[in-house]
Amino acid sequence: MKIPQNALHQLRSLLGKENVLTDEVSLLLHAYDCSLSRTRPDLLLNLQCEAHVAPVLQILYTHKIPFVPRAAATNHAGSCAALNGGAVINLAGLNRILQINTREQMAWVQAGVITADLQNELNKLGFFYAPDPASERVCTLGGNLAQNASGARCMKYGGTPDHVLEAEAVLPNGTKIHLARNGSGPDFIGLLAGSEGTLGIITRMKVKILPLAKHIKTFLATFPSLADSVQTVTDLTARGIIPRCVEAMDQTTLQTVEDFSHAGYPADAQALLILELDGTPLQIAREAKELEEVCRRNHVQRFQPAQTQAQRQKLWLGRRAAYAAIARLAPNVMVGDGTVPRSNLPLALEKVYRILQERGVHASLLFHAGDGNFHPHFIFDERNKPDVLRVKKALQEVLRACVDCGGTISGEHGIGVEKRAEMAYQYDRPTLDLFARIKRAADPLNLANPLKILPVGYAEKARPQIAPDKTAAELAEAVRTRRQTHTPVIVTGNNTRLKTHVREQLSTRALDKILDIDLTNYTVTVQAGVTLKKLWSELKKHHVYCALPEETGTAGGAFSCGAYPDFYAHVLGIEAVTPDGNFVRYGGKFMKNSAGYHVTRLFAGARGTLGIITQLTFKIFAKPVAPAAKKSAEAEPNALWRALKNELDPDGLFPAIPENKND
């Protein structure tokens, strides 16, 4: 597209001529990321000052110029490709660590801070930031949140959105918003996670930091097959053991990595696990004994602990060098990313091997095995067109195999452009419609990273909808009827908080079933009307625990009311009725999901303003965890919540957004 001269003049006046570039070299250098996508932008804007983000977006909005935010551009799905031309906004200059407060265990950082730079500064103070993507030496903290990338420690410590306490962002029209995880409304930080810059630009974040573990033990285990290694992970989970992290590699990967980094991996092994425990010495010793026992039951060949800190660091150096090592095998590497329930890892692996063999393609396999998240690295030469087609087809089939195994097409690399077609394989039309409406609410002119995430023409391609439970279907029909008659929708569970006496209320009380307690994946699935008292009692019988509040009321009420943000982090999937009477599903028993907008976090704390929760799937644990603490229930409405409310419930039939007393 042609950038209007008036827009260029305004941008140069704001940023300086040296930061507003249209020369061919600058544009071509920002025409790609780590994927195969290559698209030339029309304008490059280098931002050095956080305060410039809002006025830049206001200028672009006025002139209807599309934009793509980027920093390190380590994305593997084409999220940084400027498909509609327009401007690339380079945020790498926003790279200041603004504050580290060890007493309050937090740090304020700008979005362009390199993840490893923060880790290095924290290490000097005896602290660390839990998310640890393998690309931490080059990727940025804002990019990690935008992609929902978390790395190996996610199994024990949770994902990136669980470690971002507050964030400042700018909507596509230039409106600034402040988001807090402990706010009483929807978990908008969670919604930004995985949004890939399509809802606006993250400018700074307040992140949680933790004291370095005083005691860590790292183990190297080798196996006669990759199937044995991933079965080991499944068995560990079934025992309730939660290592600090578990990484798996197949023979191709470990041999390639060993040749490149000399990490000390046995080159004759068929498969390798790196397992790490932290805690007290007694706890580590007890879990290490169990760990070795499980490994031996799965035919472990070597089981050896790192004896020194240097040995431990060497083992991890090899894992983090995997991409660079594999890149030496061929001109191109395409990195896949799918997640399945941990119990289905062996089945998914079997399907992947069959696909590779049938398609005649070569790939090395790496796993964040503790999360069921695996990354096949396809090696090929993009100059060989038949080779490219085979690899793309193999990746498509691998992603679909993940969905068939009850998983998702992206655990942390996002969708971008290169995986968007497979969104129609994972989701039905009502859920994709909801994604489209979320995008439209935040970005009505479709300027923020357009043409990403949603598949083109999905209405005809979306997977068939699975019929909801009869009671949930009746609830959806009641919502549609009220919409036609313009009757307000008052939703209650046990009516412990709302305490309404309105006759026309819709109650979720009939949705009172505990559907599944899965002691292999450590998840529980319940209908929203199940009382917390009943749920606590049933979990106690199975000797498992959860982060539910110890309160009266229902599971759906605890999730929706805005008082228990600590509980949201443990919810993996939901089913819900939207204000138009459609039934949507998101998530499941898998630990990671960055395929589409994080609907689970959008409905968390929304107080029924955006729809009705009918079902929840959340984590449970073999050992006691602290119940969710009650937070302030005072509303904190913002421009994004209002925009979503207007888009999803234009007739205002669902409860209004509660206004802050100071608003």
Coordinates of C-alpha atoms in Angstrom, one line a residue, residues 274-488:
I274 CA 16.5 -34.5 31.1
L275 CA 14.7 -34.4 34.4
E276 CA 15.1 -31.8 37.2
L277 CA 13.8 -31.8 40.8
D278 CA 13.9 -28.9 43.3
G279 CA 12.8 -28.6 46.9
T280 CA 14.3 -29.7 50.2
P281 CA 17.1 -32.3 50.2
L282 CA 14.7 -34.8 51.8
Q283 CA 12.0 -34.1 49.2
I284 CA 14.5 -34.4 46.3
A285 CA 15.9 -37.6 47.7
R286 CA 12.4 -39.1 48.1
E287 CA 11.3 -38.1 44.6
A288 CA 14.6 -39.1 43.0
K289 CA 14.1 -42.6 44.3
E290 CA 10.6 -42.7 42.8
L291 CA 11.9 -41.2 39.6
E292 CA 14.6 -43.8 39.2
E293 CA 12.1 -46.6 39.9
V294 CA 9.7 -45.3 37.2
C295 CA 12.6 -45.0 34.7
R296 CA 13.7 -48.5 35.4
R297 CA 10.2 -49.9 34.8
N298 CA 10.4 -48.3 31.4
H299 CA 13.7 -49.9 30.5
V300 CA 16.1 -47.0 31.3
Q301 CA 19.6 -47.7 30.1
R302 CA 21.4 -44.9 31.9
F303 CA 20.2 -43.0 34.9
Q304 CA 22.8 -40.6 36.2
P305 CA 22.5 -37.3 38.2
A306 CA 24.6 -34.3 37.4
Q307 CA 27.3 -34.3 40.0
T308 CA 28.3 -30.6 39.8
Q309 CA 26.7 -27.3 38.8
A310 CA 28.9 -27.2 35.8
Q311 CA 27.6 -30.6 34.6
R312 CA 24.0 -29.5 35.2
Q313 CA 24.6 -26.3 33.1
K314 CA 26.2 -28.4 30.4
L315 CA 23.2 -30.6 30.1
W316 CA 20.9 -27.6 29.7
L317 CA 23.2 -25.9 27.3
G318 CA 22.8 -28.8 24.9
R319 CA 19.0 -28.6 25.1
R320 CA 18.9 -24.8 24.5
A321 CA 21.3 -25.2 21.5
A322 CA 19.0 -27.7 19.8
Y323 CA 17.6 -25.4 17.2
A324 CA 21.0 -24.1 16.2
A325 CA 22.4 -27.6 16.1
I326 CA 19.5 -28.9 13.9
A327 CA 19.8 -25.9 11.6
R328 CA 23.2 -27.3 10.5
L329 CA 21.6 -30.4 8.9
A330 CA 19.8 -28.6 6.1
P331 CA 19.2 -25.1 4.7
N332 CA 15.8 -24.8 6.4
V333 CA 14.1 -26.0 9.6
M334 CA 10.4 -25.8 10.1
V335 CA 9.5 -26.1 13.8
G336 CA 6.2 -27.7 14.7
D337 CA 4.4 -27.2 18.0
G338 CA 1.5 -29.3 19.3
T339 CA 0.2 -30.3 22.7
V340 CA -1.7 -33.4 23.8
P341 CA -2.9 -34.6 27.2
R342 CA 0.1 -36.2 28.8
S343 CA -1.5 -39.6 28.9
N344 CA -1.8 -39.4 25.1
L345 CA 1.9 -38.7 24.4
P346 CA 2.7 -42.3 23.5
L347 CA -0.3 -42.4 21.0
A348 CA 0.6 -39.0 19.5
L349 CA 4.2 -40.2 19.1
E350 CA 3.1 -43.3 17.3
K351 CA 1.0 -41.2 14.9
V352 CA 3.9 -38.8 14.3
Y353 CA 6.3 -41.5 13.4
R354 CA 3.7 -43.0 10.9
I355 CA 3.3 -39.6 9.3
L356 CA 7.0 -39.0 8.9
Q357 CA 7.5 -42.4 7.3
E358 CA 4.5 -42.1 5.0
R359 CA 5.5 -38.6 3.8
G360 CA 9.2 -39.5 3.5
V361 CA 10.3 -36.4 5.5
H362 CA 13.0 -36.0 8.1
A363 CA 12.4 -34.5 11.5
S364 CA 14.0 -34.5 14.9
L365 CA 11.7 -34.6 17.9
L366 CA 11.9 -32.5 21.1
F367 CA 9.4 -32.4 23.9
H368 CA 8.5 -30.3 26.8
A369 CA 7.3 -33.7 27.9
G370 CA 6.0 -32.7 31.3
D371 CA 3.4 -30.6 29.5
G372 CA 2.7 -32.9 26.6
N373 CA 4.1 -30.2 24.4
F374 CA 6.3 -31.4 21.5
H375 CA 8.3 -29.7 18.8
P376 CA 9.1 -31.7 15.7
H377 CA 11.9 -30.0 13.7
F378 CA 11.4 -30.7 10.0
I379 CA 14.6 -30.3 8.0
F380 CA 14.4 -29.5 4.3
D381 CA 15.6 -27.2 1.5
E382 CA 13.1 -24.5 0.5
R383 CA 14.6 -24.4 -3.0
N384 CA 13.3 -27.9 -3.6
K385 CA 9.5 -27.2 -4.1
P386 CA 8.4 -30.9 -3.8
D387 CA 10.4 -31.1 -0.6
V388 CA 8.6 -28.0 0.8
L389 CA 5.2 -29.4 -0.1
R390 CA 6.0 -32.7 1.6
V391 CA 7.1 -31.0 4.8
K392 CA 4.1 -28.7 4.9
K393 CA 1.7 -31.6 4.4
A394 CA 3.5 -33.6 7.1
L395 CA 3.2 -30.7 9.5
Q396 CA -0.5 -30.3 8.8
E397 CA -1.0 -34.0 9.5
V398 CA 1.0 -33.8 12.7
L399 CA -1.1 -30.9 14.0
R400 CA -4.3 -32.7 13.1
A401 CA -3.0 -35.8 14.9
C402 CA -2.6 -33.6 18.0
V403 CA -6.3 -32.6 17.8
D404 CA -7.3 -36.2 17.2
C405 CA -5.5 -37.1 20.5
G406 CA -7.5 -34.6 22.4
G407 CA -4.9 -31.8 22.1
T408 CA -4.2 -28.5 20.3
I409 CA -2.3 -27.3 17.2
S410 CA -0.2 -24.9 19.3
G411 CA 1.1 -25.1 22.8
E412 CA 3.3 -22.0 22.7
H413 CA 4.4 -21.0 19.2
G414 CA 1.1 -19.4 18.2
I415 CA -0.9 -19.7 14.9
G416 CA 0.2 -16.7 12.8
V417 CA -0.4 -17.4 9.1
E418 CA 1.2 -20.7 8.7
K419 CA -1.1 -22.7 11.0
R420 CA -4.3 -20.7 10.7
A421 CA -5.9 -23.2 8.2
E422 CA -5.8 -25.9 10.9
M423 CA -7.8 -23.7 13.3
A424 CA -10.9 -24.9 11.4
Y425 CA -9.8 -28.5 12.2
Q426 CA -9.6 -27.8 15.9
Y427 CA -12.6 -25.5 16.4
D428 CA -16.3 -25.4 15.3
R429 CA -17.9 -22.4 13.8
P430 CA -19.4 -20.9 16.9
T431 CA -16.0 -20.9 18.6
L432 CA -14.3 -19.4 15.6
D433 CA -17.1 -16.8 15.4
L434 CA -16.3 -15.9 19.0
F435 CA -12.6 -15.4 18.1
A436 CA -13.6 -13.2 15.2
R437 CA -15.8 -11.1 17.4
I438 CA -13.1 -10.7 20.1
K439 CA -10.8 -9.4 17.3
R440 CA -13.5 -7.1 16.0
A441 CA -14.2 -5.7 19.4
A442 CA -10.6 -4.7 20.1
D443 CA -9.8 -3.8 16.5
P444 CA -12.8 -2.8 14.4
L445 CA -10.7 -1.5 11.5
N446 CA -8.7 -4.8 11.4
L447 CA -5.3 -2.9 11.5
A448 CA -3.4 -4.8 14.2
N449 CA -1.5 -7.7 12.6
P450 CA -4.3 -8.5 10.2
L451 CA -5.0 -11.9 8.6
K452 CA -3.5 -13.9 11.5
I453 CA -5.0 -16.6 13.7
L454 CA -8.4 -17.0 12.0
P455 CA -8.6 -19.2 8.9
V456 CA -9.9 -17.6 5.7
G457 CA -13.5 -18.7 4.9
Y458 CA -13.8 -20.8 8.1
A459 CA -17.6 -20.8 8.0
E460 CA -17.5 -23.6 5.4
K461 CA -14.4 -25.4 6.7
A462 CA -15.0 -25.5 10.5
R463 CA -15.3 -28.8 12.2
P464 CA -18.9 -30.0 13.0
Q465 CA -20.2 -28.9 16.4
I466 CA -20.5 -31.6 19.0
A467 CA -24.0 -31.4 20.6
P468 CA -23.9 -30.1 24.2
D469 CA -25.3 -31.8 27.2
K470 CA -29.1 -31.7 27.2
T471 CA -29.3 -29.3 30.2
A472 CA -26.7 -27.0 28.6
A473 CA -28.6 -27.1 25.3
E474 CA -31.8 -26.1 27.1
L475 CA -29.9 -23.2 28.7
A476 CA -28.7 -22.1 25.3
E477 CA -32.2 -22.3 23.9
A478 CA -33.5 -20.2 26.8
V479 CA -30.9 -17.5 26.0
R480 CA -31.9 -17.5 22.3
T481 CA -35.6 -17.1 23.4
R482 CA -34.8 -14.2 25.7
R483 CA -32.8 -12.5 23.0
Q484 CA -35.8 -12.7 20.6
T485 CA -38.1 -11.3 23.3
H486 CA -35.6 -8.8 24.6
T487 CA -35.9 -10.2 28.1
P488 CA -32.9 -9.6 30.5

